[in-house]
Amino acid sequence: MAGTFNFNVVAPDGQVLNKNVDFVVVPSVNGELGILPNHAPLIASLGIGVIRYTEDGKVKRIAISGGFMEVVNNKVTVLANTAETSEDIDLERAQAAKERAEKRLQERQPDIDIARAEVALKRAIARLKAAEG
Ligand code: ATP
């Protein structure tokens, strides 16, 4: 048993998670990044996606929409633009956000902000993935 480390996730509204975990995988802007105990110090930019962490052998999920991660002294801190645990995700809201963004991207009205619709779609997909596993 390699041991555990502290995993702390903070969003603008407050703390989302603060636990001792076995393993964390975060969606960095350069791809997925796995963190085990005693990882070397690291700072990474995070994209829109799903964080997976293992606690007592069970995999759990958090949806995030960008931010930063710091790894230092066996402590991992994620500062996220938004973050929701799978239990806190409103599935209907995420499904509605996904359909809205898809409709905007399909219809391509003249005033559409394509980049905004694309990131809204990514956020909604990340929430659905985190909630549904
Ligand atoms: P929507 O169009 O449904 O508001 P959004 O992607 O524009 O979705 P954000 O701006 O990313 O929403 O988030 C605003 C706040 O609402 C944040 O605090 C975020 O954690 C929360 N939030 C957004 N969608 C959900 C959801 N499906 N379930 C739970 N919390 C959510």
mmCIF file with all atom_site columns, C-alpha atoms and ligand atoms in Angstrom:
data_model
loop_
_atom_site.group_PDB
_atom_site.id
_atom_site.type_symbol
_atom_site.label_atom_id
_atom_site.label_alt_id
_atom_site.label_comp_id
_atom_site.label_asym_id
_atom_site.label_entity_id
_atom_site.label_seq_id
_atom_site.pdbx_PDB_ins_code
_atom_site.Cartn_x
_atom_site.Cartn_y
_atom_site.Cartn_z
_atom_site.occupancy
_atom_site.B_iso_or_equiv
_atom_site.pdbx_formal_charge
_atom_site.auth_seq_id
_atom_site.auth_comp_id
_atom_site.auth_asym_id
_atom_site.auth_atom_id
_atom_site.pdbx_PDB_model_num
ATOM   1   C CA  . MET A 1 1   ? 0.000   0.000  0.000   1.00 0.00 ? 1   MET A CA  1
ATOM   2   C CA  . ALA A 1 2   ? 1.600   3.189  -1.188  1.00 0.00 ? 2   ALA A CA  1
ATOM   3   C CA  . GLY A 1 3   ? -0.331  5.382  1.271   1.00 0.00 ? 3   GLY A CA  1
ATOM   4   C CA  . THR A 1 4   ? -2.609  8.356  0.749   1.00 0.00 ? 4   THR A CA  1
ATOM   5   C CA  . PHE A 1 5   ? -2.339  12.097 0.202   1.00 0.00 ? 5   PHE A CA  1
ATOM   6   C CA  . ASN A 1 6   ? -4.529  15.118 0.822   1.00 0.00 ? 6   ASN A CA  1
ATOM   7   C CA  . PHE A 1 7   ? -6.745  16.198 -2.080  1.00 0.00 ? 7   PHE A CA  1
ATOM   8   C CA  . ASN A 1 8   ? -8.390  19.595 -1.841  1.00 0.00 ? 8   ASN A CA  1
ATOM   9   C CA  . VAL A 1 9   ? -10.727 21.051 -4.498  1.00 0.00 ? 9   VAL A CA  1
ATOM   10  C CA  . VAL A 1 10  ? -11.833 24.675 -4.245  1.00 0.00 ? 10  VAL A CA  1
ATOM   11  C CA  . ALA A 1 11  ? -14.242 26.597 -6.517  1.00 0.00 ? 11  ALA A CA  1
ATOM   12  C CA  . PRO A 1 12  ? -15.325 30.275 -6.281  1.00 0.00 ? 12  PRO A CA  1
ATOM   13  C CA  . ASP A 1 13  ? -18.284 29.382 -4.025  1.00 0.00 ? 13  ASP A CA  1
ATOM   14  C CA  . GLY A 1 14  ? -16.107 27.447 -1.572  1.00 0.00 ? 14  GLY A CA  1
ATOM   15  C CA  . GLN A 1 15  ? -14.571 24.070 -0.878  1.00 0.00 ? 15  GLN A CA  1
ATOM   16  C CA  . VAL A 1 16  ? -15.899 21.178 -2.949  1.00 0.00 ? 16  VAL A CA  1
ATOM   17  C CA  . LEU A 1 17  ? -13.767 18.365 -1.500  1.00 0.00 ? 17  LEU A CA  1
ATOM   18  C CA  . ASN A 1 18  ? -11.036 17.842 1.093   1.00 0.00 ? 18  ASN A CA  1
ATOM   19  C CA  . LYS A 1 19  ? -10.118 14.184 1.559   1.00 0.00 ? 19  LYS A CA  1
ATOM   20  C CA  . ASN A 1 20  ? -7.276  11.740 1.884   1.00 0.00 ? 20  ASN A CA  1
ATOM   21  C CA  . VAL A 1 21  ? -7.136  9.764  -1.344  1.00 0.00 ? 21  VAL A CA  1
ATOM   22  C CA  . ASP A 1 22  ? -5.061  7.005  -2.989  1.00 0.00 ? 22  ASP A CA  1
ATOM   23  C CA  . PHE A 1 23  ? -4.887  8.317  -6.550  1.00 0.00 ? 23  PHE A CA  1
ATOM   24  C CA  . VAL A 1 24  ? -6.064  11.284 -8.642  1.00 0.00 ? 24  VAL A CA  1
ATOM   25  C CA  . VAL A 1 25  ? -6.337  11.763 -12.422 1.00 0.00 ? 25  VAL A CA  1
ATOM   26  C CA  . VAL A 1 26  ? -6.945  15.325 -13.627 1.00 0.00 ? 26  VAL A CA  1
ATOM   27  C CA  . PRO A 1 27  ? -7.761  16.670 -17.117 1.00 0.00 ? 27  PRO A CA  1
ATOM   28  C CA  . SER A 1 28  ? -4.746  18.931 -17.707 1.00 0.00 ? 28  SER A CA  1
ATOM   29  C CA  . VAL A 1 29  ? -4.656  21.092 -20.847 1.00 0.00 ? 29  VAL A CA  1
ATOM   30  C CA  . ASN A 1 30  ? -1.976  18.687 -22.136 1.00 0.00 ? 30  ASN A CA  1
ATOM   31  C CA  . GLY A 1 31  ? -3.946  15.507 -21.455 1.00 0.00 ? 31  GLY A CA  1
ATOM   32  C CA  . GLU A 1 32  ? -4.715  13.396 -18.407 1.00 0.00 ? 32  GLU A CA  1
ATOM   33  C CA  . LEU A 1 33  ? -2.285  13.568 -15.507 1.00 0.00 ? 33  LEU A CA  1
ATOM   34  C CA  . GLY A 1 34  ? -2.177  10.887 -12.809 1.00 0.00 ? 34  GLY A CA  1
ATOM   35  C CA  . ILE A 1 35  ? -0.968  11.694 -9.282  1.00 0.00 ? 35  ILE A CA  1
ATOM   36  C CA  . LEU A 1 36  ? 0.178   9.075  -6.765  1.00 0.00 ? 36  LEU A CA  1
ATOM   37  C CA  . PRO A 1 37  ? 1.497   9.668  -3.220  1.00 0.00 ? 37  PRO A CA  1
ATOM   38  C CA  . ASN A 1 38  ? 4.843   11.486 -2.948  1.00 0.00 ? 38  ASN A CA  1
ATOM   39  C CA  . HIS A 1 39  ? 4.584   12.982 -6.415  1.00 0.00 ? 39  HIS A CA  1
ATOM   40  C CA  . ALA A 1 40  ? 7.231   15.572 -7.302  1.00 0.00 ? 40  ALA A CA  1
ATOM   41  C CA  . PRO A 1 41  ? 6.176   19.249 -6.981  1.00 0.00 ? 41  PRO A CA  1
ATOM   42  C CA  . LEU A 1 42  ? 4.081   20.340 -9.974  1.00 0.00 ? 42  LEU A CA  1
ATOM   43  C CA  . ILE A 1 43  ? 1.810   23.100 -11.228 1.00 0.00 ? 43  ILE A CA  1
ATOM   44  C CA  . ALA A 1 44  ? -0.572  22.359 -14.116 1.00 0.00 ? 44  ALA A CA  1
ATOM   45  C CA  . SER A 1 45  ? -3.336  24.177 -16.001 1.00 0.00 ? 45  SER A CA  1
ATOM   46  C CA  . LEU A 1 46  ? -6.558  22.202 -16.130 1.00 0.00 ? 46  LEU A CA  1
ATOM   47  C CA  . GLY A 1 47  ? -9.113  22.059 -18.938 1.00 0.00 ? 47  GLY A CA  1
ATOM   48  C CA  . ILE A 1 48  ? -12.810 21.205 -18.982 1.00 0.00 ? 48  ILE A CA  1
ATOM   49  C CA  . GLY A 1 49  ? -13.359 17.579 -18.014 1.00 0.00 ? 49  GLY A CA  1
ATOM   50  C CA  . VAL A 1 50  ? -13.647 15.003 -15.266 1.00 0.00 ? 50  VAL A CA  1
ATOM   51  C CA  . ILE A 1 51  ? -11.357 14.475 -12.272 1.00 0.00 ? 51  ILE A CA  1
ATOM   52  C CA  . ARG A 1 52  ? -11.265 10.873 -11.074 1.00 0.00 ? 52  ARG A CA  1
ATOM   53  C CA  . TYR A 1 53  ? -9.986  10.031 -7.623  1.00 0.00 ? 53  TYR A CA  1
ATOM   54  C CA  . THR A 1 54  ? -9.760  6.808  -5.660  1.00 0.00 ? 54  THR A CA  1
ATOM   55  C CA  . GLU A 1 55  ? -10.734 6.703  -2.010  1.00 0.00 ? 55  GLU A CA  1
ATOM   56  C CA  . ASP A 1 56  ? -10.591 3.372  -0.139  1.00 0.00 ? 56  ASP A CA  1
ATOM   57  C CA  . GLY A 1 57  ? -10.357 1.641  -3.529  1.00 0.00 ? 57  GLY A CA  1
ATOM   58  C CA  . LYS A 1 58  ? -13.526 3.294  -4.900  1.00 0.00 ? 58  LYS A CA  1
ATOM   59  C CA  . VAL A 1 59  ? -13.393 5.575  -7.963  1.00 0.00 ? 59  VAL A CA  1
ATOM   60  C CA  . LYS A 1 60  ? -15.284 8.887  -7.632  1.00 0.00 ? 60  LYS A CA  1
ATOM   61  C CA  . ARG A 1 61  ? -15.739 11.756 -10.060 1.00 0.00 ? 61  ARG A CA  1
ATOM   62  C CA  . ILE A 1 62  ? -15.817 15.558 -10.089 1.00 0.00 ? 62  ILE A CA  1
ATOM   63  C CA  . ALA A 1 63  ? -16.682 17.724 -13.128 1.00 0.00 ? 63  ALA A CA  1
ATOM   64  C CA  . ILE A 1 64  ? -14.481 20.798 -13.535 1.00 0.00 ? 64  ILE A CA  1
ATOM   65  C CA  . SER A 1 65  ? -14.332 23.598 -16.072 1.00 0.00 ? 65  SER A CA  1
ATOM   66  C CA  . GLY A 1 66  ? -10.727 24.695 -16.036 1.00 0.00 ? 66  GLY A CA  1
ATOM   67  C CA  . GLY A 1 67  ? -8.386  25.923 -13.331 1.00 0.00 ? 67  GLY A CA  1
ATOM   68  C CA  . PHE A 1 68  ? -5.027  25.080 -11.805 1.00 0.00 ? 68  PHE A CA  1
ATOM   69  C CA  . MET A 1 69  ? -3.521  22.252 -9.806  1.00 0.00 ? 69  MET A CA  1
ATOM   70  C CA  . GLU A 1 70  ? -0.608  22.456 -7.401  1.00 0.00 ? 70  GLU A CA  1
ATOM   71  C CA  . VAL A 1 71  ? 1.160   19.376 -6.057  1.00 0.00 ? 71  VAL A CA  1
ATOM   72  C CA  . VAL A 1 72  ? 3.510   19.967 -3.127  1.00 0.00 ? 72  VAL A CA  1
ATOM   73  C CA  . ASN A 1 73  ? 4.456   18.074 0.064   1.00 0.00 ? 73  ASN A CA  1
ATOM   74  C CA  . ASN A 1 74  ? 1.998   15.229 -0.566  1.00 0.00 ? 74  ASN A CA  1
ATOM   75  C CA  . LYS A 1 75  ? -0.882  17.702 -0.915  1.00 0.00 ? 75  LYS A CA  1
ATOM   76  C CA  . VAL A 1 76  ? -2.825  18.262 -4.144  1.00 0.00 ? 76  VAL A CA  1
ATOM   77  C CA  . THR A 1 77  ? -4.832  21.454 -4.474  1.00 0.00 ? 77  THR A CA  1
ATOM   78  C CA  . VAL A 1 78  ? -7.165  22.171 -7.393  1.00 0.00 ? 78  VAL A CA  1
ATOM   79  C CA  . LEU A 1 79  ? -8.455  25.722 -7.850  1.00 0.00 ? 79  LEU A CA  1
ATOM   80  C CA  . ALA A 1 80  ? -11.301 25.329 -10.339 1.00 0.00 ? 80  ALA A CA  1
ATOM   81  C CA  . ASN A 1 81  ? -13.486 27.802 -12.242 1.00 0.00 ? 81  ASN A CA  1
ATOM   82  C CA  . THR A 1 82  ? -16.401 25.495 -11.405 1.00 0.00 ? 82  THR A CA  1
ATOM   83  C CA  . ALA A 1 83  ? -16.383 22.070 -9.743  1.00 0.00 ? 83  ALA A CA  1
ATOM   84  C CA  . GLU A 1 84  ? -19.185 19.676 -8.809  1.00 0.00 ? 84  GLU A CA  1
ATOM   85  C CA  . THR A 1 85  ? -19.031 16.225 -7.261  1.00 0.00 ? 85  THR A CA  1
ATOM   86  C CA  . SER A 1 86  ? -21.090 13.590 -9.107  1.00 0.00 ? 86  SER A CA  1
ATOM   87  C CA  . GLU A 1 87  ? -23.732 13.718 -6.318  1.00 0.00 ? 87  GLU A CA  1
ATOM   88  C CA  . ASP A 1 88  ? -24.112 17.499 -6.703  1.00 0.00 ? 88  ASP A CA  1
ATOM   89  C CA  . ILE A 1 89  ? -24.650 17.491 -10.458 1.00 0.00 ? 89  ILE A CA  1
ATOM   90  C CA  . ASP A 1 90  ? -28.139 18.317 -11.660 1.00 0.00 ? 90  ASP A CA  1
ATOM   91  C CA  . LEU A 1 91  ? -28.463 15.878 -14.570 1.00 0.00 ? 91  LEU A CA  1
ATOM   92  C CA  . GLU A 1 92  ? -31.496 17.572 -16.129 1.00 0.00 ? 92  GLU A CA  1
ATOM   93  C CA  . ARG A 1 93  ? -29.759 20.940 -16.069 1.00 0.00 ? 93  ARG A CA  1
ATOM   94  C CA  . ALA A 1 94  ? -26.637 19.501 -17.700 1.00 0.00 ? 94  ALA A CA  1
ATOM   95  C CA  . GLN A 1 95  ? -28.734 17.694 -20.340 1.00 0.00 ? 95  GLN A CA  1
ATOM   96  C CA  . ALA A 1 96  ? -30.627 20.926 -21.096 1.00 0.00 ? 96  ALA A CA  1
ATOM   97  C CA  . ALA A 1 97  ? -27.332 22.878 -21.360 1.00 0.00 ? 97  ALA A CA  1
ATOM   98  C CA  . LYS A 1 98  ? -25.984 20.227 -23.749 1.00 0.00 ? 98  LYS A CA  1
ATOM   99  C CA  . GLU A 1 99  ? -29.072 20.362 -25.989 1.00 0.00 ? 99  GLU A CA  1
ATOM   100 C CA  . ARG A 1 100 ? -29.056 24.199 -25.992 1.00 0.00 ? 100 ARG A CA  1
ATOM   101 C CA  . ALA A 1 101 ? -25.400 24.321 -27.043 1.00 0.00 ? 101 ALA A CA  1
ATOM   102 C CA  . GLU A 1 102 ? -25.864 21.607 -29.697 1.00 0.00 ? 102 GLU A CA  1
ATOM   103 C CA  . LYS A 1 103 ? -28.873 23.464 -31.133 1.00 0.00 ? 103 LYS A CA  1
ATOM   104 C CA  . ARG A 1 104 ? -26.901 26.725 -31.314 1.00 0.00 ? 104 ARG A CA  1
ATOM   105 C CA  . LEU A 1 105 ? -24.022 24.993 -33.062 1.00 0.00 ? 105 LEU A CA  1
ATOM   106 C CA  . GLN A 1 106 ? -26.358 23.271 -35.543 1.00 0.00 ? 106 GLN A CA  1
ATOM   107 C CA  . GLU A 1 107 ? -28.468 26.322 -36.384 1.00 0.00 ? 107 GLU A CA  1
ATOM   108 C CA  . ARG A 1 108 ? -25.490 28.699 -36.731 1.00 0.00 ? 108 ARG A CA  1
ATOM   109 C CA  . GLN A 1 109 ? -27.594 31.851 -36.428 1.00 0.00 ? 109 GLN A CA  1
ATOM   110 C CA  . PRO A 1 110 ? -25.662 34.955 -37.595 1.00 0.00 ? 110 PRO A CA  1
ATOM   111 C CA  . ASP A 1 111 ? -25.158 36.245 -34.030 1.00 0.00 ? 111 ASP A CA  1
ATOM   112 C CA  . ILE A 1 112 ? -23.851 32.940 -32.619 1.00 0.00 ? 112 ILE A CA  1
ATOM   113 C CA  . ASP A 1 113 ? -20.695 32.972 -30.504 1.00 0.00 ? 113 ASP A CA  1
ATOM   114 C CA  . ILE A 1 114 ? -19.320 29.606 -31.641 1.00 0.00 ? 114 ILE A CA  1
ATOM   115 C CA  . ALA A 1 115 ? -16.498 29.412 -29.100 1.00 0.00 ? 115 ALA A CA  1
ATOM   116 C CA  . ARG A 1 116 ? -18.935 30.128 -26.260 1.00 0.00 ? 116 ARG A CA  1
ATOM   117 C CA  . ALA A 1 117 ? -21.344 27.420 -27.444 1.00 0.00 ? 117 ALA A CA  1
ATOM   118 C CA  . GLU A 1 118 ? -18.473 24.942 -27.829 1.00 0.00 ? 118 GLU A CA  1
ATOM   119 C CA  . VAL A 1 119 ? -17.199 25.435 -24.277 1.00 0.00 ? 119 VAL A CA  1
ATOM   120 C CA  . ALA A 1 120 ? -20.758 25.316 -22.894 1.00 0.00 ? 120 ALA A CA  1
ATOM   121 C CA  . LEU A 1 121 ? -21.171 21.973 -24.688 1.00 0.00 ? 121 LEU A CA  1
ATOM   122 C CA  . LYS A 1 122 ? -17.882 20.701 -23.221 1.00 0.00 ? 122 LYS A CA  1
ATOM   123 C CA  . ARG A 1 123 ? -18.948 21.718 -19.694 1.00 0.00 ? 123 ARG A CA  1
ATOM   124 C CA  . ALA A 1 124 ? -22.298 19.955 -20.100 1.00 0.00 ? 124 ALA A CA  1
ATOM   125 C CA  . ILE A 1 125 ? -20.664 16.763 -21.454 1.00 0.00 ? 125 ILE A CA  1
ATOM   126 C CA  . ALA A 1 126 ? -18.151 16.757 -18.558 1.00 0.00 ? 126 ALA A CA  1
ATOM   127 C CA  . ARG A 1 127 ? -21.030 17.057 -16.050 1.00 0.00 ? 127 ARG A CA  1
ATOM   128 C CA  . LEU A 1 128 ? -22.944 14.224 -17.669 1.00 0.00 ? 128 LEU A CA  1
ATOM   129 C CA  . LYS A 1 129 ? -19.827 12.027 -17.706 1.00 0.00 ? 129 LYS A CA  1
ATOM   130 C CA  . ALA A 1 130 ? -19.032 12.789 -14.054 1.00 0.00 ? 130 ALA A CA  1
ATOM   131 C CA  . ALA A 1 131 ? -22.607 12.101 -12.943 1.00 0.00 ? 131 ALA A CA  1
ATOM   132 C CA  . GLU A 1 132 ? -23.153 8.981  -15.005 1.00 0.00 ? 132 GLU A CA  1
ATOM   133 C CA  . GLY A 1 133 ? -19.708 7.419  -14.583 1.00 0.00 ? 133 GLY A CA  1
HETATM 134 P P1  . ATP B 2 .   ? -26.045 26.378 -17.293 1.00 0.00 ? 1   ATP B P1  1
HETATM 135 O O1  . ATP B 2 .   ? -26.277 26.857 -18.696 1.00 0.00 ? 1   ATP B O1  1
HETATM 136 O O2  . ATP B 2 .   ? -26.912 25.213 -16.910 1.00 0.00 ? 1   ATP B O2  1
HETATM 137 O O3  . ATP B 2 .   ? -26.031 27.486 -16.268 1.00 0.00 ? 1   ATP B O3  1
HETATM 138 P P2  . ATP B 2 .   ? -23.186 26.543 -17.416 1.00 0.00 ? 1   ATP B P2  1
HETATM 139 O O4  . ATP B 2 .   ? -22.196 25.581 -17.969 1.00 0.00 ? 1   ATP B O4  1
HETATM 140 O O5  . ATP B 2 .   ? -23.337 27.834 -18.151 1.00 0.00 ? 1   ATP B O5  1
HETATM 141 O O6  . ATP B 2 .   ? -24.568 25.759 -17.288 1.00 0.00 ? 1   ATP B O6  1
HETATM 142 P P3  . ATP B 2 .   ? -21.471 27.451 -15.329 1.00 0.00 ? 1   ATP B P3  1
HETATM 143 O O7  . ATP B 2 .   ? -21.370 28.917 -15.680 1.00 0.00 ? 1   ATP B O7  1
HETATM 144 O O8  . ATP B 2 .   ? -20.333 26.550 -15.708 1.00 0.00 ? 1   ATP B O8  1
HETATM 145 O O9  . ATP B 2 .   ? -22.851 26.852 -15.902 1.00 0.00 ? 1   ATP B O9  1
HETATM 146 O O10 . ATP B 2 .   ? -21.710 27.298 -13.756 1.00 0.00 ? 1   ATP B O10 1
HETATM 147 C C1  . ATP B 2 .   ? -22.451 28.229 -12.965 1.00 0.00 ? 1   ATP B C1  1
HETATM 148 C C2  . ATP B 2 .   ? -22.648 27.623 -11.569 1.00 0.00 ? 1   ATP B C2  1
HETATM 149 O O11 . ATP B 2 .   ? -23.621 26.589 -11.616 1.00 0.00 ? 1   ATP B O11 1
HETATM 150 C C3  . ATP B 2 .   ? -21.388 27.000 -10.982 1.00 0.00 ? 1   ATP B C3  1
HETATM 151 O O12 . ATP B 2 .   ? -21.385 27.197 -9.592  1.00 0.00 ? 1   ATP B O12 1
HETATM 152 C C4  . ATP B 2 .   ? -21.545 25.511 -11.302 1.00 0.00 ? 1   ATP B C4  1
HETATM 153 O O13 . ATP B 2 .   ? -20.870 24.707 -10.362 1.00 0.00 ? 1   ATP B O13 1
HETATM 154 C C5  . ATP B 2 .   ? -23.061 25.335 -11.221 1.00 0.00 ? 1   ATP B C5  1
HETATM 155 N N1  . ATP B 2 .   ? -23.594 24.341 -12.167 1.00 0.00 ? 1   ATP B N1  1
HETATM 156 C C6  . ATP B 2 .   ? -23.700 24.463 -13.513 1.00 0.00 ? 1   ATP B C6  1
HETATM 157 N N2  . ATP B 2 .   ? -24.298 23.397 -14.081 1.00 0.00 ? 1   ATP B N2  1
HETATM 158 C C7  . ATP B 2 .   ? -24.577 22.555 -13.045 1.00 0.00 ? 1   ATP B C7  1
HETATM 159 C C8  . ATP B 2 .   ? -25.205 21.262 -12.965 1.00 0.00 ? 1   ATP B C8  1
HETATM 160 N N3  . ATP B 2 .   ? -25.658 20.614 -14.053 1.00 0.00 ? 1   ATP B N3  1
HETATM 161 N N4  . ATP B 2 .   ? -25.330 20.699 -11.739 1.00 0.00 ? 1   ATP B N4  1
HETATM 162 C C9  . ATP B 2 .   ? -24.878 21.331 -10.642 1.00 0.00 ? 1   ATP B C9  1
HETATM 163 N N5  . ATP B 2 .   ? -24.287 22.545 -10.640 1.00 0.00 ? 1   ATP B N5  1
HETATM 164 C C10 . ATP B 2 .   ? -24.136 23.158 -11.825 1.00 0.00 ? 1   ATP B C10 1
#
